[in-house]
Coordinates of C-alpha atoms and ligand atoms in Angstrom, one line a residue:
X1 CA 0.0 0.0 0.0
X2 CA 1.4 3.4 -1.0
X3 CA 2.0 5.6 2.1
X4 CA 0.2 8.9 1.8
X5 CA 0.1 10.2 5.3
X6 CA 2.7 12.1 7.3
X7 CA 2.5 13.3 10.9
X8 CA 4.6 16.3 11.9
X9 CA 4.7 17.1 15.6
X10 CA 5.1 20.9 16.0
X11 CA 4.1 21.4 19.7
X12 CA 7.6 21.9 21.1
X13 CA 8.6 25.1 22.8
X14 CA 12.0 25.6 21.2
X15 CA 13.8 26.6 24.3
X16 CA 17.1 25.8 22.7
X17 CA 16.7 28.7 20.4
X18 CA 15.6 31.6 22.7
X19 CA 15.3 34.5 22.3
X20 CA 14.3 33.9 18.6
X21 CA 11.5 31.5 19.7
X22 CA 9.9 33.7 22.4
X23 CA 7.1 34.8 20.1
X24 CA 7.9 32.8 16.9
X25 CA 7.5 29.0 16.6
X26 CA 10.9 27.4 16.2
X27 CA 9.6 25.6 13.1
X28 CA 9.1 29.0 11.4
X29 CA 12.8 30.0 11.7
X30 CA 14.1 30.5 8.2
X31 CA 16.9 28.5 6.6
X32 CA 18.0 31.2 4.1
X33 CA 14.5 32.4 3.2
X34 CA 12.3 29.3 3.8
X35 CA 10.9 28.3 7.2
X36 CA 12.3 24.9 8.3
X37 CA 8.8 23.5 8.5
X38 CA 8.3 24.3 4.8
X39 CA 11.5 22.4 3.9
X40 CA 10.1 19.4 5.8
X41 CA 6.7 19.5 4.1
X42 CA 8.5 19.8 0.7
X43 CA 10.6 16.7 1.6
X44 CA 7.4 14.8 2.4
X45 CA 5.8 15.9 -0.9
X46 CA 8.8 14.8 -2.9
X47 CA 8.4 11.3 -1.4
X48 CA 4.8 11.2 -2.5
X49 CA 3.0 12.2 0.7
X50 CA -0.3 14.0 0.0
X51 CA -1.9 14.2 3.5
X52 CA -0.1 15.9 6.4
X53 CA -1.3 16.1 10.0
X54 CA 0.5 18.6 12.2
X55 CA 0.2 18.1 15.9
X56 CA 0.3 21.6 17.2
X57 CA 0.2 23.4 20.5
X58 CA -0.4 27.0 21.8
X59 CA 1.4 29.8 19.9
X60 CA 1.7 28.0 16.6
X61 CA -0.9 29.9 14.6
X62 CA 1.7 31.3 12.2
X63 CA 2.4 27.8 10.9
X64 CA -1.2 27.5 9.9
X65 CA -1.2 30.9 8.3
X66 CA 2.0 30.0 6.4
X67 CA 0.3 27.0 4.7
X68 CA -2.9 28.8 4.0
X69 CA -3.9 31.2 1.2
X70 CA -3.1 34.9 2.0
X71 CA -5.7 36.9 0.2
X72 CA -4.3 40.3 1.1
X73 CA -0.7 39.5 0.2
X74 CA -1.8 37.8 -3.1
X75 CA -3.9 40.8 -4.0
X76 CA -1.0 43.1 -3.3
X77 CA 1.5 41.1 -5.3
X78 CA -1.0 40.8 -8.2
X79 CA -1.7 44.6 -8.2
X80 CA 2.1 45.3 -8.3
X81 CA 2.7 42.8 -11.1
X82 CA 5.0 40.7 -8.9
X83 CA 3.9 37.4 -10.5
X84 CA 6.9 35.2 -9.5
X85 CA 6.3 36.0 -5.9
X86 CA 2.6 35.5 -6.3
X87 CA 3.2 32.0 -7.8
X88 CA 5.6 31.2 -5.0
X89 CA 3.2 32.3 -2.3
X90 CA 0.2 30.4 -3.9
X91 CA 2.3 27.2 -4.3
X92 CA 2.9 26.9 -0.6
X93 CA -0.9 26.6 0.1
X94 CA -1.1 23.9 -2.5
X95 CA 1.8 21.6 -1.4
X96 CA -0.4 19.0 0.3
X97 CA -3.6 18.7 2.2
X98 CA -2.6 19.9 5.7
X99 CA -4.6 19.2 8.8
X100 CA -4.0 20.3 12.4
X101 CA -4.8 18.8 15.8
X102 CA -3.8 20.1 19.1
X103 CA -1.7 18.3 21.7
X104 CA -3.3 19.9 24.7
X105 CA -0.7 18.9 27.3
X106 CA 3.0 18.5 26.7
X107 CA 3.1 14.8 27.6
X108 CA 5.9 13.8 25.2
X109 CA 6.6 12.9 21.6
X110 CA 4.9 9.5 22.0
X111 CA 1.8 11.2 23.2
X112 CA 1.9 13.7 20.3
X113 CA 2.0 10.8 17.8
X114 CA -0.8 9.0 19.6
X115 CA -2.9 12.2 19.0
X116 CA -2.7 11.3 15.3
X117 CA -4.5 7.9 15.5
X118 CA -8.0 9.0 14.5
X119 CA -6.7 10.9 11.6
X120 CA -4.3 8.3 10.2
X121 CA -6.4 5.2 11.0
X122 CA -5.3 1.7 10.2
X123 CA -2.6 2.6 7.6
X124 CA 1.1 2.9 7.5
X125 CA 2.3 6.5 7.9
X126 CA 5.4 8.6 8.2
X127 CA 6.5 10.7 11.1
X128 CA 8.9 13.7 10.6
X129 CA 10.4 15.7 13.4
X130 CA 10.9 19.2 12.1
X131 CA 14.1 19.9 14.1
X132 CA 15.8 17.4 11.8
X133 CA 16.6 18.6 8.3
X134 CA 17.9 16.3 5.6
X135 CA 20.1 17.6 2.7
X136 CA 17.5 18.2 -0.1
X137 CA 19.3 16.0 -2.5
X138 CA 19.3 13.0 -0.1
X139 CA 16.3 10.9 -1.0
X140 CA 16.1 9.5 2.5
X141 CA 12.3 9.2 2.8
X142 CA 12.1 7.6 -0.6
X143 CA 14.6 5.0 0.4
X144 CA 12.8 4.4 3.7
X145 CA 9.5 3.9 2.0
X146 CA 11.1 1.4 -0.4
X147 CA 12.4 -0.6 2.5
X148 CA 8.9 -0.4 4.0
X149 CA 7.4 -1.7 0.7
X150 CA 9.9 -4.6 0.6
X151 CA 9.5 -5.8 4.2
X152 CA 6.0 -4.4 5.2
X153 CA 7.4 -3.2 8.5
X154 CA 8.4 0.0 10.3
X155 CA 11.6 1.7 9.3
X156 CA 13.6 4.3 11.2
X157 CA 16.4 6.6 9.9
X158 CA 19.7 6.4 11.8
X159 CA 23.1 8.1 11.8
X160 CA 26.4 7.3 13.5
X161 CA 27.1 9.7 16.4
X162 CA 29.9 10.0 19.0
X163 CA 29.4 7.9 22.1
X164 CA 29.4 11.1 24.2
X165 CA 26.2 12.2 22.3
X166 CA 24.2 9.1 23.1
X167 CA 22.2 11.0 25.8
X168 CA 20.7 13.2 23.0
X169 CA 19.1 10.4 21.0
X170 CA 17.1 7.2 20.8
X171 CA 20.0 4.7 20.7
X172 CA 19.8 1.5 18.7
X173 CA 20.9 -2.1 19.4
X174 CA 21.4 -3.2 15.8
X175 CA 21.5 -6.5 13.9
X176 CA 22.9 -6.2 10.4
X177 CA 20.5 -7.1 7.6
X178 CA 22.1 -5.6 4.4
X179 CA 24.2 -2.6 3.5
X180 CA 22.9 0.5 5.3
X181 CA 20.1 -1.5 6.8
X182 CA 19.8 -3.1 10.3
X183 CA 17.1 -4.7 12.3
X184 CA 16.4 -3.1 15.7
X185 CA 16.9 -5.6 18.5
X186 CA 16.2 -2.9 21.0
X187 CA 16.2 0.9 21.3
X188 CA 16.6 3.1 24.4
X189 CA 15.8 6.8 24.8
X190 CA 18.7 9.0 25.7
X191 CA 20.9 6.6 27.6
X192 CA 24.0 7.6 29.5
X193 CA 27.0 7.1 27.1
X194 CA 28.2 4.0 29.0
X195 CA 24.8 2.4 28.8
X196 CA 24.3 3.0 25.1
X197 CA 24.0 -0.3 23.1
X198 CA 25.9 1.2 20.1
X199 CA 26.7 4.6 18.5
X200 CA 23.8 4.3 16.1
X201 CA 21.2 7.0 16.8
X202 CA 17.6 7.3 15.5
X203 CA 16.8 10.6 13.9
X204 CA 13.5 12.2 13.2
X205 CA 12.2 10.3 10.2
X206 CA 10.1 7.2 10.7
X207 CA 7.8 5.0 8.7
X208 CA 5.4 3.2 11.0
X209 CA 3.0 0.3 10.7
X210 CA -0.3 1.2 12.4
X211 CA 0.6 -1.2 15.3
X212 CA 2.7 1.6 16.7
X213 CA -0.5 3.0 18.1
X214 CA -1.1 -0.2 20.1
X215 CA 2.4 0.0 21.4
X216 CA 1.9 3.7 22.3
X217 CA -1.2 2.8 24.3
X218 CA 0.9 0.3 26.3
X219 CA 3.8 2.7 26.9
X220 CA 4.1 4.2 30.4
X221 CA 5.9 7.5 30.9
X222 CA 9.7 7.1 30.5
X223 CA 12.7 9.4 30.1
X224 CA 11.9 12.8 31.6
X225 CA 8.5 11.5 32.8
X226 CA 7.2 11.8 29.2
X227 CA 5.6 9.2 26.9
X228 CA 8.5 8.4 24.7
X229 CA 8.1 7.3 21.0
X230 CA 11.3 5.4 21.4
X231 CA 9.8 3.2 24.2
X232 CA 6.8 2.4 22.0
X233 CA 9.2 1.5 19.1
X234 CA 11.1 -0.8 21.5
X235 CA 7.8 -2.6 22.4
X236 CA 6.9 -2.8 18.7
X237 CA 10.3 -4.3 17.9
X238 CA 9.6 -7.2 20.2
X239 CA 6.4 -8.0 18.3
X240 CA 7.4 -7.4 14.7
X241 CA 10.6 -6.6 12.9
X242 CA 11.6 -2.9 12.9
X243 CA 14.4 -1.7 10.6
X244 CA 16.7 1.3 10.6
X245 CA 18.2 2.7 7.4
X246 CA 21.6 4.4 8.0
X247 CA 22.5 7.6 6.1
X248 CA 24.5 10.8 6.3
X249 CA 23.5 14.4 5.8
X250 CA 21.2 15.4 8.6
X251 CA 21.1 18.8 10.4
X252 CA 19.6 19.4 13.8
X253 CA 18.2 22.9 13.3
X254 CA 17.2 23.1 16.9
X255 CA 21.0 23.3 17.6
X256 CA 22.6 26.7 16.9
X257 CA 25.8 25.4 15.3
X258 CA 23.9 22.8 13.1
X259 CA 21.4 25.5 12.2
X260 CA 24.3 27.6 10.8
X261 CA 25.7 24.6 9.0
X262 CA 22.3 23.9 7.4
X263 CA 22.0 27.6 6.4
X264 CA 25.4 27.6 4.8
X265 CA 25.0 24.2 2.9
X266 CA 21.5 25.1 1.7
X267 CA 22.6 28.5 0.6
X268 CA 25.5 27.0 -1.4
X269 CA 23.0 24.7 -3.1
X270 CA 20.9 27.6 -4.5
X271 CA 20.8 28.7 -8.1
X272 CA 20.2 32.4 -7.2
X273 CA 22.9 33.1 -4.6
X274 CA 25.0 29.9 -4.4
X275 CA 28.0 30.9 -6.5
X276 CA 28.3 34.4 -5.0
X277 CA 28.0 33.0 -1.5
X278 CA 30.7 30.4 -2.3
X279 CA 33.0 33.2 -3.4
X280 CA 32.3 35.1 -0.2
X281 CA 33.1 32.0 1.9
X282 CA 36.4 31.5 0.1
X283 CA 37.3 35.1 0.6
X284 CA 36.3 34.9 4.3
X285 CA 38.5 31.8 4.7
X286 CA 41.4 33.6 3.1
X287 CA 41.0 36.6 5.3
X288 CA 40.8 34.4 8.4
X289 CA 44.0 32.6 7.4
X290 CA 45.8 35.9 7.0
X291 CA 44.7 37.4 10.4
Ligands
G1P1 C1 13.7 13.0 19.6 C2 13.5 11.5 20.0 C3 14.8 10.8 19.9 C4 15.5 11.0 18.6 C5 15.6 12.5 18.3 C6 16.2 12.7 16.9 O1 14.4 13.6 20.7 O2 12.9 11.4 21.3 O3 14.6 9.4 20.1 O4 16.8 10.4 18.6 O5 14.4 13.2 18.4 O6 16.4 14.1 16.6 P1 14.5 15.2 20.8 O7 15.6 15.7 20.0 O8 13.1 15.8 20.4 O9 14.7 15.5 22.3

């Protein structure tokens, strides 16, 4: 069955990016000129997703406005003859069918995903965490969906990290299956480095079978007193195979340094400013060497 649904939890407060996120949702912070959340939605659409549910919280109205029509702006652009901008603004509202539901209490990522059950129903679906950006030319989601088609099971995305970073991620106990693909024997949320089963970390792209909802129902509060998606994945992995596809090229845009890296790499990739920006970086590097 072709996967058409994606769930994007956007209820987080973005405390790692204060003061920018005091009155602006962290998902709306731009990478060059495009809000991070739009990059995530575009990534979903490229992989064939047509239906997106955002699990929101208080203070996230501007995300809904961003993906809606903007009559006043469109009228203004039309009157001024700014047709390229008009096309761009309209296209955002037509990317996919986007729905919203509220996570009323911040009970954790697992709880946010459980809020999607009535919308998604009994079908496989994708979960995308908007703090994680993937290099646009990396067809990660496409590859994950192909693994899902082949095995009919849930598939996570994973990267290699330093052992000292284990306490930031869901850490995987892997069993090799084929190149770039492992089966998850177990997974543990944010372990202390010495307790981590490996240096393979889950990142925020998941393809789930609907049985994840049963696992979530059985999941008690875990790390930080929250209902953890990782704990539900661990339960699911004991009942049916769960795979992880390893890849490179992920940015954590909730982290200041990684946000800068994402901005630089995505800017270099652009047709409009890429070559000028590259020349500037080369000049900057030369100046730094001289000083
Ligand atoms: C979440 C998940 C964690 C995963 C990480 C990937 O943590 O709980 O398992 O490894 O995303 O970015 P967060 O970064 O939201 O604390």
